[in-house]
Each structure stands twice: as C-alpha cells, then as structure tokens.
Coordinates of C-alpha atoms in Angstrom, one line a residue:
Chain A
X203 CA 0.0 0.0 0.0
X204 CA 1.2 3.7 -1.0
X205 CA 1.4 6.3 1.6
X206 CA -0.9 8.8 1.8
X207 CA -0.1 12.1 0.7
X208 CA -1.4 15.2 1.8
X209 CA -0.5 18.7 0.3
X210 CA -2.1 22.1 1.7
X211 CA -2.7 23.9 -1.4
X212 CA -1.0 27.1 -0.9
X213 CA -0.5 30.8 -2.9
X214 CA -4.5 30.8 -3.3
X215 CA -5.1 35.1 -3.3
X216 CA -8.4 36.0 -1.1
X217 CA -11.1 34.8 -2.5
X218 CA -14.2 37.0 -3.6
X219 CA -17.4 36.7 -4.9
X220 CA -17.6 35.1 -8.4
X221 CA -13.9 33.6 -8.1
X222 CA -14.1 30.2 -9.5
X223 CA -12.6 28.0 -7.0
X224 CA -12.2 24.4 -8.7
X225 CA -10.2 26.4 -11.2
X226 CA -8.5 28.7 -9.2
X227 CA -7.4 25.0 -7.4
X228 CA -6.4 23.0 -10.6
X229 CA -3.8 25.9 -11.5
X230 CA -1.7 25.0 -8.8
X231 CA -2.4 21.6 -7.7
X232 CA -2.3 18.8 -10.5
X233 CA -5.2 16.2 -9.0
X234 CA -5.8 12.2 -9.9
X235 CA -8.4 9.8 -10.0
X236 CA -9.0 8.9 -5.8
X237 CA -7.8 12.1 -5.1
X238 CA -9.4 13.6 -2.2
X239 CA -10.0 17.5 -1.7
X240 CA -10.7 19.1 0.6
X241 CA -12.3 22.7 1.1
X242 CA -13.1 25.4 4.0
X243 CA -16.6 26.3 3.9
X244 CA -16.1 29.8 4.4
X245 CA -14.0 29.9 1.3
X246 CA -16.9 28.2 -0.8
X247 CA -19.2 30.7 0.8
X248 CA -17.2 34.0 0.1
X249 CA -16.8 32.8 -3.5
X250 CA -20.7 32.0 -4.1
X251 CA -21.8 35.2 -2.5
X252 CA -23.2 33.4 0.9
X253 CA -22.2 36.8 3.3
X254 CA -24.2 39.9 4.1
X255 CA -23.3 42.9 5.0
X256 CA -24.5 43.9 8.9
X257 CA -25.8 47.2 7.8
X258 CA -28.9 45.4 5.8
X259 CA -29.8 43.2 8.9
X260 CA -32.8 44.4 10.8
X261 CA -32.6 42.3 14.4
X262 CA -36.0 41.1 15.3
X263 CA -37.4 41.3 19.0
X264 CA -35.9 37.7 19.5
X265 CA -32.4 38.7 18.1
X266 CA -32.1 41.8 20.5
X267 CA -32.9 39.4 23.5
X268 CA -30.7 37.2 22.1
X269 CA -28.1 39.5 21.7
X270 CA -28.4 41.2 24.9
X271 CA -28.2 37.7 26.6
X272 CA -24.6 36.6 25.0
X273 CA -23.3 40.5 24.6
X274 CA -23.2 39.9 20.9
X275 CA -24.2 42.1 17.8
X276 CA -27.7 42.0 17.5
X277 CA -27.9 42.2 13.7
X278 CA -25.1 39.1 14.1
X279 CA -27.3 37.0 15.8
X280 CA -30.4 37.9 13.5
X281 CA -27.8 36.2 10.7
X282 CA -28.0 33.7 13.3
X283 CA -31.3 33.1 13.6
X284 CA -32.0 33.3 9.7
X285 CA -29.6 30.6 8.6
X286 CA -31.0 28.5 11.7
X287 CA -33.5 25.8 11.3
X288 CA -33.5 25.2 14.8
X289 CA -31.7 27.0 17.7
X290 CA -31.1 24.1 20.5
X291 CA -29.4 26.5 23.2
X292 CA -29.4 30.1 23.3
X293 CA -27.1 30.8 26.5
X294 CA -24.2 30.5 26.6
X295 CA -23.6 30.4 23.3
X296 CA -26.6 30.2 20.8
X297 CA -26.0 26.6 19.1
X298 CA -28.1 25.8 16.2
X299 CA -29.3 23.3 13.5
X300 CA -29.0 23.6 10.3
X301 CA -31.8 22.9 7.3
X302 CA -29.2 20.4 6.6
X303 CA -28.8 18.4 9.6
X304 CA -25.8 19.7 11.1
X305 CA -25.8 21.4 14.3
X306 CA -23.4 24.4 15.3
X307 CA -22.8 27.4 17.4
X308 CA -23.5 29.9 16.1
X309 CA -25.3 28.6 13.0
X310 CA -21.7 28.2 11.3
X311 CA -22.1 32.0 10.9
X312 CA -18.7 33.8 11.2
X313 CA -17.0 37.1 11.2
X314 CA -13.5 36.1 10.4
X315 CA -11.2 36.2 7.1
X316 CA -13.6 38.7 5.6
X317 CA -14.1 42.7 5.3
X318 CA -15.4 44.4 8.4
X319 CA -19.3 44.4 9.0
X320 CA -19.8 41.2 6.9
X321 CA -21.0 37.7 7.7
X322 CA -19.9 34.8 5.9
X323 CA -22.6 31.9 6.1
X324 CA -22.0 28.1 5.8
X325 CA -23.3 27.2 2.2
X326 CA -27.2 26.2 2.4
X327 CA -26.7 23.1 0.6
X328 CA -23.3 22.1 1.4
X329 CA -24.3 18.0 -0.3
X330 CA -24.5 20.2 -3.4
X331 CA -21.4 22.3 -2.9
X332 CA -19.4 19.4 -2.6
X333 CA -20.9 17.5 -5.7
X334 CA -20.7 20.7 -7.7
X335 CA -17.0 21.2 -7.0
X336 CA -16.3 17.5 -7.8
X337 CA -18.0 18.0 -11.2
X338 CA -16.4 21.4 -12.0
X339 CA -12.7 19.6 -11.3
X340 CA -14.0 16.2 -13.6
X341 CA -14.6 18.7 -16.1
X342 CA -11.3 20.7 -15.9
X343 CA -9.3 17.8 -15.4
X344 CA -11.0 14.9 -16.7
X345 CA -10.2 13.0 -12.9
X346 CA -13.0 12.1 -10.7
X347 CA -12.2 13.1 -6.9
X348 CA -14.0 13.0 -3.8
X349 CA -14.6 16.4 -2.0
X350 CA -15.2 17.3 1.2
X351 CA -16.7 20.6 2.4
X352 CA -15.4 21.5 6.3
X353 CA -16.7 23.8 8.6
X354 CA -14.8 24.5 12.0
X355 CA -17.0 22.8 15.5
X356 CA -16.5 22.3 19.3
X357 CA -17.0 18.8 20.9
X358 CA -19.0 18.0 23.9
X359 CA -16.6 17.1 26.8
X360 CA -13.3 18.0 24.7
X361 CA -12.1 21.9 24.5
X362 CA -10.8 23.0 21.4
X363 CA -12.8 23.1 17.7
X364 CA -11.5 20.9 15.2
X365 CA -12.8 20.3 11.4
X366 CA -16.1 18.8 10.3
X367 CA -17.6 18.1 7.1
X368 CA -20.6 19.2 6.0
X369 CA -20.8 18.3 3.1
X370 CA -19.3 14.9 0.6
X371 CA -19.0 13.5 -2.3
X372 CA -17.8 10.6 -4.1
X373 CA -17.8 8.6 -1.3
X374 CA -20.2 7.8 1.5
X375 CA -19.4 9.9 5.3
X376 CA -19.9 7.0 7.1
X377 CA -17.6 3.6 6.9
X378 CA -19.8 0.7 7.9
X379 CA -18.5 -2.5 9.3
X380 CA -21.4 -3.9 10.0
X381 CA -20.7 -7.9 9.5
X382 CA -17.1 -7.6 9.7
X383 CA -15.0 -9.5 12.5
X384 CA -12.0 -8.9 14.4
X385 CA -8.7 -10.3 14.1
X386 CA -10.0 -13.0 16.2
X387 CA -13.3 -13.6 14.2
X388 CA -15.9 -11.8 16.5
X389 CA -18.5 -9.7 15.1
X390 CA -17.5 -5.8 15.7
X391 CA -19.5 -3.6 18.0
X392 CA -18.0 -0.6 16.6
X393 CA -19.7 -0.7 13.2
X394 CA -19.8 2.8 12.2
X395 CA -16.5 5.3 11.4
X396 CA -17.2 8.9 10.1
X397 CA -13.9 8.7 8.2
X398 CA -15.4 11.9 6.7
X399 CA -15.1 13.7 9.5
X400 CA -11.8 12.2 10.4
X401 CA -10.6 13.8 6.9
X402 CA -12.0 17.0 7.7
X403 CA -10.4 17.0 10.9
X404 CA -6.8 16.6 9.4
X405 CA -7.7 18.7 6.3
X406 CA -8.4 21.4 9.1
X407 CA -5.2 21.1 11.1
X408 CA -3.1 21.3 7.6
X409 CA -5.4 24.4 7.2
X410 CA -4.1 26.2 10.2
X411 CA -6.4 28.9 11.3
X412 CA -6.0 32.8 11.7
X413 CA -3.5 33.5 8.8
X414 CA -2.1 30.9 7.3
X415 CA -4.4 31.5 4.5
X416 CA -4.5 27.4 3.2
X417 CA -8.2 26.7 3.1
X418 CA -7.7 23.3 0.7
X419 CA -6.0 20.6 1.1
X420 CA -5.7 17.2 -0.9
X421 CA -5.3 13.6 0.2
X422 CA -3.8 11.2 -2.5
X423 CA -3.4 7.3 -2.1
X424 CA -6.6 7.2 0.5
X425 CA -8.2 3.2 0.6
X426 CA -11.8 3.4 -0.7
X427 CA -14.6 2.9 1.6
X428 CA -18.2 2.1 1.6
X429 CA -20.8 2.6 4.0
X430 CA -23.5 5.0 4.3
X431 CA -24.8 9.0 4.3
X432 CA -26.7 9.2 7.6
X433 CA -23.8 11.3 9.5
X434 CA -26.9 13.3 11.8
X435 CA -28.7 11.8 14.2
X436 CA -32.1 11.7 14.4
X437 CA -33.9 14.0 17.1
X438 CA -35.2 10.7 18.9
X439 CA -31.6 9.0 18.5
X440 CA -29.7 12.0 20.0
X441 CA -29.5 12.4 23.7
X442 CA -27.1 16.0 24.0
X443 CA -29.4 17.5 21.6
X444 CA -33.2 16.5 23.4
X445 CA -31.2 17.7 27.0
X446 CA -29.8 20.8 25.8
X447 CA -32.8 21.9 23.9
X448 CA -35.6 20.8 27.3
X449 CA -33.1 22.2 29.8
X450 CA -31.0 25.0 28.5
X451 CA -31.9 28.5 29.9
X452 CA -33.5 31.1 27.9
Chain B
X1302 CA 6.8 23.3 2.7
X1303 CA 6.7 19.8 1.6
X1304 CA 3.6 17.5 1.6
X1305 CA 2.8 15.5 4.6
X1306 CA 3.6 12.2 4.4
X1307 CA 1.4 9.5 6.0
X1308 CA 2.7 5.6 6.4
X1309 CA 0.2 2.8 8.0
X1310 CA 3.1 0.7 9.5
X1311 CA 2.0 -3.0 8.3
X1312 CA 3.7 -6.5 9.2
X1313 CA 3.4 -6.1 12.9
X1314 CA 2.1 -9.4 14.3
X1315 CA -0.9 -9.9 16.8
X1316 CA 0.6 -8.1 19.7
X1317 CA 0.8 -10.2 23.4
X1318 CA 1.8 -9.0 26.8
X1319 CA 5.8 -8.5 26.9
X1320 CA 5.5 -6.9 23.5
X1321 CA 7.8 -4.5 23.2
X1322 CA 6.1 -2.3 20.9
X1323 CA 9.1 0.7 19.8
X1324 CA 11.1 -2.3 18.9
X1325 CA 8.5 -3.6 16.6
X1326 CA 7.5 -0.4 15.3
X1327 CA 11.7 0.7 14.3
X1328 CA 11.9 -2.4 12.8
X1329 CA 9.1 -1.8 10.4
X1330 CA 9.6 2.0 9.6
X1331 CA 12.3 4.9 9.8
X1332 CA 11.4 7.1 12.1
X1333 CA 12.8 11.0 11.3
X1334 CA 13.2 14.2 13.6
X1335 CA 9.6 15.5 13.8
X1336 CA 7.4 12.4 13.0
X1337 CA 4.2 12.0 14.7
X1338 CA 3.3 8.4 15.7
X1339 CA 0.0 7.3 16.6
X1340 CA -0.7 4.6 18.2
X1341 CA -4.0 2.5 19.0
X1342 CA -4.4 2.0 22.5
X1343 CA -5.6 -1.2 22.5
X1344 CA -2.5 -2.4 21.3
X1345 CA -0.7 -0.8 23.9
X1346 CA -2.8 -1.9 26.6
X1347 CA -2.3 -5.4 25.1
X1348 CA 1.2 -5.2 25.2
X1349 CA 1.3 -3.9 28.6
X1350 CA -1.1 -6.4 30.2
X1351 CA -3.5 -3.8 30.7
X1352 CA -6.1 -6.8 30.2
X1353 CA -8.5 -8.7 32.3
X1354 CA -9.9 -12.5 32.2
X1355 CA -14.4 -12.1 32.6
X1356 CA -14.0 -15.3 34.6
X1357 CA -11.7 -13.3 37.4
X1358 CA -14.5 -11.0 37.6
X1359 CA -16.8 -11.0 40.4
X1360 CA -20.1 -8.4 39.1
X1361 CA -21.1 -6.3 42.4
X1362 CA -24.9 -5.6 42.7
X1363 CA -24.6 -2.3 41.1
X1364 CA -22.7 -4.5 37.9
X1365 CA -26.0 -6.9 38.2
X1366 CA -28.1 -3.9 38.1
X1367 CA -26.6 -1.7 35.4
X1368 CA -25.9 -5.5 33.6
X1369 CA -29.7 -5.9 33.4
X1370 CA -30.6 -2.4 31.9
X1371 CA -28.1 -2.6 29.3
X1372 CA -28.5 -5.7 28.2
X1373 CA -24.5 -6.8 28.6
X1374 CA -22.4 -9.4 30.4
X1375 CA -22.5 -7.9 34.6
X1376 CA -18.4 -9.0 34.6
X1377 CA -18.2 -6.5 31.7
X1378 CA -19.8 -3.9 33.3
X1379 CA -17.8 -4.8 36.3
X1380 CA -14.7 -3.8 34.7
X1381 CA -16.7 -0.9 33.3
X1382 CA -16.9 0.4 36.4
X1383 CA -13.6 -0.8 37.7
X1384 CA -12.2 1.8 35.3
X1385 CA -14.3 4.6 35.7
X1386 CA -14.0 7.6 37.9
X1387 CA -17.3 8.6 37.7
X1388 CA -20.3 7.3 35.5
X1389 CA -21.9 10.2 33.7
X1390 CA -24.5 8.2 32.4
X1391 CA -25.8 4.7 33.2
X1392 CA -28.6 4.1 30.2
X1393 CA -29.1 3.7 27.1
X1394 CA -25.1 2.9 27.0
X1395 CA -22.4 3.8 29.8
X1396 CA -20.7 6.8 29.6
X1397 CA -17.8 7.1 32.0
X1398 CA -15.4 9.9 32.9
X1399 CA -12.1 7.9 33.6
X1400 CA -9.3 9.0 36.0
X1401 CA -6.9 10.6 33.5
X1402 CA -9.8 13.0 32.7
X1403 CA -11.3 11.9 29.2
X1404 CA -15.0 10.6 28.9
X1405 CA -15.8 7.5 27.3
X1406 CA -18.6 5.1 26.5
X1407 CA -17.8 2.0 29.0
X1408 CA -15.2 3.8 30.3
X1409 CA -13.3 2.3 26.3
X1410 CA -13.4 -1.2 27.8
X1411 CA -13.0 -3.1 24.8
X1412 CA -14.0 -6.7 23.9
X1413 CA -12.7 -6.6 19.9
X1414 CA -10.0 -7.7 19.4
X1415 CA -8.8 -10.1 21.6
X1416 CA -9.1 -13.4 22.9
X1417 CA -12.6 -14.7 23.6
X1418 CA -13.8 -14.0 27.5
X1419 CA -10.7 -11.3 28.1
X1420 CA -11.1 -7.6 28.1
X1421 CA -9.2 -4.8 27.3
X1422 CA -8.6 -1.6 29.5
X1423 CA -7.8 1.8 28.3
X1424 CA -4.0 2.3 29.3
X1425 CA -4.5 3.6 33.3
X1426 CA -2.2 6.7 32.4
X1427 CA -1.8 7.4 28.6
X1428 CA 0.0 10.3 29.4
X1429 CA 2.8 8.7 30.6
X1430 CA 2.3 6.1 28.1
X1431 CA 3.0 8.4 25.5
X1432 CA 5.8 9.9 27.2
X1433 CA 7.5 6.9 27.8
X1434 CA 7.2 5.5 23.8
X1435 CA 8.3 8.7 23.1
X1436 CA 11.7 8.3 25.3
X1437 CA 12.1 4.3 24.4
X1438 CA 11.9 5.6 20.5
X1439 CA 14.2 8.2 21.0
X1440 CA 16.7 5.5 22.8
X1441 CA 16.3 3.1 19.8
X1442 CA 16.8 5.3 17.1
X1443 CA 18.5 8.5 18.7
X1444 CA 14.9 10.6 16.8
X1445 CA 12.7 12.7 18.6
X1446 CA 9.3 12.3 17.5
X1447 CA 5.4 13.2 18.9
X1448 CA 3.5 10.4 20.1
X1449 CA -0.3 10.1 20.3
X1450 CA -2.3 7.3 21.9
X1451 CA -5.5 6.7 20.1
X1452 CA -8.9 5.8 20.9
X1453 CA -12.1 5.6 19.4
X1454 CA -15.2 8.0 20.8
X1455 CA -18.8 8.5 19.5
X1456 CA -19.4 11.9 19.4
X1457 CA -23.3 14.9 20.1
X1458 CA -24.9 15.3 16.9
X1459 CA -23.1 12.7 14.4
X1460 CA -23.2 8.9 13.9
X1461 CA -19.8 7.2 13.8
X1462 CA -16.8 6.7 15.6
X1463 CA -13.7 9.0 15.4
X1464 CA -10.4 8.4 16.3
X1465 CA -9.2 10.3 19.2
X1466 CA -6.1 11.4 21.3
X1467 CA -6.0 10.5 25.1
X1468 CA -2.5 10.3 25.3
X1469 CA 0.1 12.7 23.9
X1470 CA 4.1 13.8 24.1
X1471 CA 6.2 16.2 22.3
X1472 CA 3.5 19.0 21.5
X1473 CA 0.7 20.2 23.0
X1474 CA -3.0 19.0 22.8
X1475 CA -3.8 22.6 21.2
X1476 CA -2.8 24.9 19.3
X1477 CA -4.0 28.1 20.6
X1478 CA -4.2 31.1 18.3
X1479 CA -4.8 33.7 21.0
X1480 CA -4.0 36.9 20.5
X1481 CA -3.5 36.1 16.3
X1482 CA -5.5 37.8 13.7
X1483 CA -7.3 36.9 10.5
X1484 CA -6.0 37.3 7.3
X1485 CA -8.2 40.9 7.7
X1486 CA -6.8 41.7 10.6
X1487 CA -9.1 41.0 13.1
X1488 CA -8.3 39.5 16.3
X1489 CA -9.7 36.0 16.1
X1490 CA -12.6 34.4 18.1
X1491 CA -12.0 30.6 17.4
X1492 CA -8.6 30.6 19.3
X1493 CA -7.9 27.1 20.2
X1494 CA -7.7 24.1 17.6
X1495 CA -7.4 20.4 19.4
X1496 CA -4.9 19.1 17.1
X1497 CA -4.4 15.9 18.7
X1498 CA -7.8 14.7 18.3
X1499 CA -7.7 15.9 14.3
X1500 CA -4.5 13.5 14.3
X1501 CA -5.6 10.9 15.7
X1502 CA -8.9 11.4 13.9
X1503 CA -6.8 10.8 10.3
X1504 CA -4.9 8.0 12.2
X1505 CA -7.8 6.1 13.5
X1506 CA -9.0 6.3 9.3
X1507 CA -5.7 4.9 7.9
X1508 CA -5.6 2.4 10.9
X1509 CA -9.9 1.0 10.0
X1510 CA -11.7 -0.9 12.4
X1511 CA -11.9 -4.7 12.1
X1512 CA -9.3 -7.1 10.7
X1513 CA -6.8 -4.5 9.1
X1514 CA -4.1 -5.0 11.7
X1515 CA -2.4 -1.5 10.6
X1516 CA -2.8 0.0 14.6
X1517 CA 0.2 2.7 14.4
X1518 CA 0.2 5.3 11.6
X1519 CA 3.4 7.6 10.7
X1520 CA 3.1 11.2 10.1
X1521 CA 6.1 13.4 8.6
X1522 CA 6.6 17.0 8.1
X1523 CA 3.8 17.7 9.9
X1524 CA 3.9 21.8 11.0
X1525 CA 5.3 22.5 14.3
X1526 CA 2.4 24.0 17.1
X1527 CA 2.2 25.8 20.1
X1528 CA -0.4 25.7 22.9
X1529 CA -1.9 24.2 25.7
X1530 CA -2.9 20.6 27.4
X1531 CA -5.9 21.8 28.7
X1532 CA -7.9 19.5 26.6
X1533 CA -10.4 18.2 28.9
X1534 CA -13.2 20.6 29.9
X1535 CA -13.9 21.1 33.7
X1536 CA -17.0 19.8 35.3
X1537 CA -18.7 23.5 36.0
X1538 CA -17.4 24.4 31.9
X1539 CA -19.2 21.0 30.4
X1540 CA -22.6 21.6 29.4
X1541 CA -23.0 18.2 28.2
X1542 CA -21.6 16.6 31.1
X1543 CA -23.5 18.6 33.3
X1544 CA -26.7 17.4 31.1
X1545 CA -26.2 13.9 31.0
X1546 CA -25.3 13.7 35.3
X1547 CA -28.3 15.9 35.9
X1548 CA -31.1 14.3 33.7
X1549 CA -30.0 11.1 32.4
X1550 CA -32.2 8.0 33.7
X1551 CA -31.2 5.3 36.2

C-alpha cells in the first residue's frame, strides 16, 4: 500500500465573490483519480456570495434578546437566527441546527477572514457544494475526486474546535462495518466510522487557522470505503441535543 | 513546505503481553526528527497487560443492576466500572469519565480484538504512556518524534466513531491562536484548535476498524504548534456533562 499524501494547497489570493474555485485550485495543484480534496466552507461561501453585509440586517425582538443575553451584535445574531433551522441552546452560546442536519454554534455563521461588518454563512446546501465542486474539477481535469466541504465545531466534553464536514462526495461519510470481524473472528461492535469527518479533521489542522491563508487541502493514495450518508442523528436518537434543547436557559 | 507524508506501519504481528512495541515499530519504519506516531491504544494496553480474564471477575450488585438495563455481560460492566472515575451516564449505553480525565462510553473497555472472554482496559495513564514511547523511541533510534495514543469516541450530533487522542508527548494537545489575527486583521474568536484529536482522527481512518491489523500510523513534516494541554473541559465548563449527570435515567 502507498502512503498517503497530503499537500495544503498554498498561494491561493483572497477569494471573492464570483472567483471560480475548482479552477483557481487545478492551476496550482495537479489532481488524480481517488484524489481527495478538501475545502473550508467559508472559502466556498465567500466565492458564491453566501455573506451579508451587517448594515442590511434588521434584528427582530428575539435577536435583541438574544443579543443582549450573549453580549453579541444583535444584527449578528439575526444572521443567526435566519440561517437557523433550529436553535437548540441560546445561553451561553446560541448553538443551532441547520436545514441540513448539522448542528453548530452559532449557526456556522462567522466574522473572520472577511471585510469588516460582513458575515460569511455556511453554504445552504453544502451536499451540493461538494458534488458541484467535484463535477467542475471532472470537467477541468478529466479525474474524478472525492470532495469534502469543512466547517470549524467544538465537541462535547473536549475543548478545542476541530474540522467537520458538511458536506461529501464521491464517497459515503460513514464507513460501515457492519458484518465484519475482528482479528480474532468476532462480530465488531464498533460498526460505524465517520472517516469523513476524520478527513475534515486533518484537512483542518493542515489548514491552520487565523492566517495561514491554506483553506484546501488534498489527500492522495486514501483506501476506498463504503458505507453509508446518515452522518446526523435523528432527534429521537440524540440524547445532548433533546437535554440541551428541554433544559438549557433562555 | 513539503507535503505531509502519512505511512500505516503493516507486518506487525498480533501483539501479546511482553511486547515491546518501539522495537517492533523501528523495525518496520524509519522514524525522522519530527514524526508523529499514533498509536491504538488497544495495542498498547495489550502489550502492557493492561487486560483482564471475565472469569476473574466478580459483578457487584450495582454490575448486576446496570448489567440488566443494558443488556450486557454484569463481569463487563464490572470492569466498566472498575475503570471509571465517575459514571456520567448509566442508560441507554455507559458513559464514564475515567481518572486521567477523558470521557468515554464504557469507560473504552474493549471486547474486539482479543481473545474470547478477556477484556481490554484503556492504558490507566496514557499520558505517561505516551511519554515513555516517546523516550524508548528516541533511545532506539537517537529521533525525537510526537506520540499520540489513540482511541475511538462517539461523538453529540453525528453517527460514527472517530479516532481520538488520550494520550500525547512532544506537542501540546492545542494549538492556541490567541491573540492572532485573520487574514483581515481582526483579532480571532475561534482561538484554540485540538490538534491531537484531528491527528488521531486521520490515524484512526488509515488504521480501519476490524481485521486491518495496521494499529500505528506515521506522520512526517507535519507543522510545528504551540499551545496548551488543557484538553479536557472542567466539570462547571461542560454543558453536556453537566446534562447527561443531571437528567440522564437510572
């Protein structure tokens, strides 16, 4: 078996609305059939136009209690609220699901790496992004790669954020072992590997945050997988999310 | 600044109590100045005895009890709570804080993996685990390398397992970007990155689950960091935690 490399695809210039990414991305990095790339959300979302500018947010009444509650802009937390299917907990931190299953703080919404008094939001249909992007690059290139859209979390028990995805393609999120044995020929309990988000995770560290200014990165040589799509839990399945939403203050 | 390099160290044999695992590990790759090795824990914990016959188990009536709810073996959950600290949660699953601070489900007792009727323990003090692989490697080979121990965690929100760090030496857990600024300037609000866990994360995928039998993983040229060790959150900082001890049934 080959190693695995992984190169952080540098000397990428700021990207702004209208750039085209997958191009932008095959000038400087040659990519092959298997590859893996991977791609910050934000930069996905400043290129497609997903920000706002604060000064056309209006806070509703909820957004200025909000606000008031975590000291926070209130026209920040309206962008918040919008891109918020759900919000689970409002104090400390308003942490919210997304119309596409994944749950943040802060709705994914963020205020870093772009001009003052903008938001940048996490791509609506992230699924989509990441299928988008891997088409774009089959075009360009003629190779078919699997892409992987990350946003930045916390963990429950564990300080520190590290990468997510939030959106795949060209391979499922979830390895499933289900039927496999051990070394020793019993049936695993641990069935289930989110090896997408275990990609994410790396892609994220070889990212750097603040400065570094590397928001893709590509995997080569990765063993194929299969498994399945259901990375979210359902609400009945998922214990933190009932507690925090019945007993969190607000 | 050259591509990261990651190997999956095959060829090492079942590994049995006496194993000395940095010999077996030289043997099979070239370590360099810098390198990152991850390592399962189970493998360490198997190498270190850190195991346990079911039939030298006695259950106590709080094993019979949490046996019965759970539907598993009362000498399992003996040694479940054998290595736990405190138990966070005692239904649907376990959920145990163990002594070195991380939190677990059954406390990462493990049945896969080894002989039929034996169990495996998470290594008492990975910490020093870590350290001490770190120092035997360094007297083999005269390199001074990172180490991370490795285990696998469910996660709030997402299906699947993820690899991640409970042990580490030779860098911090996080990389803390306090006081840095975005590539606009601003000072940043997501300031600390868990690193580890996004290694061990990308180890735990090139390791699999099952009957690969690749349980250390080789990174090179990975970027220096600087941080903290802080990793675990306190009790009074852990929503979650809190959560689960407050409201959980049993």
């Amino acid at each position: 078996m080959e190693n695995i490399v992984v190169t952080g695809i540098r000397g990428l210039p700021l990207i702004r609305a209208g750039d085209n990414i997958p191009a932008m991305i095959c000038e400087r990095v040659k990519v092959e059939n298997g590859d893996i790339l991977s791609l910050a959300s934000t930069v996905y979302s400043k290129a497609k136009g997903f920000t706002k500018s604060l000064a056309d947010i209006t806070p509703s009444k909820r957004a200025l209690h909000l606000a008031e509650l975590n000291k926070e802009d209130p026209r920040f937390v309206q962008a918040v609220i919008d891109a918020s299917k759900d919000i689970i907990m409002e104090y400390p931190f308003i942490l919210s699901e997304l119309p596409f299953g994944h749950i943040g703080v802060r709705a994914g919404v963020d205020q870093s790496n772009i001009d003052d008094g903008m938001v940048i939001f996490l791509p609506p249909d992230p699924m989509h992004a990441a299928a988008q992007l891997r088409e774009e690059i089959r075009q360009l290139t003629g190779k078919k790669i699997g892409v992987i859209i990350t946003d930045t979390c916390g963990r429950s028990f564990r300080r520190g954020q590290t990468g997510h995805a939030i959106g795949w393609s060209g391979f499922t999120a979830i390895r499933d072992f289900r039927g496999d044995v051990d070394l020793f020929g019993h049936e695993l309990k641990i069935t289930e590997e989110a090896v997408v988000d275990e990609i994410a995770g790396f892609a994220n560290f070889v990212m750097g945050e603040s400065n570094n200014g590397v928001p893709a990165v590509l995997f080569r040589n990765c063993q194929p997988w299969t498994g399945h799509d259901d990375l979210y839990f359902s609400k009945t399945e998922d214990i933190t999310r009932k507690l925090l939403k019945e007993h969190c203050p607000s």
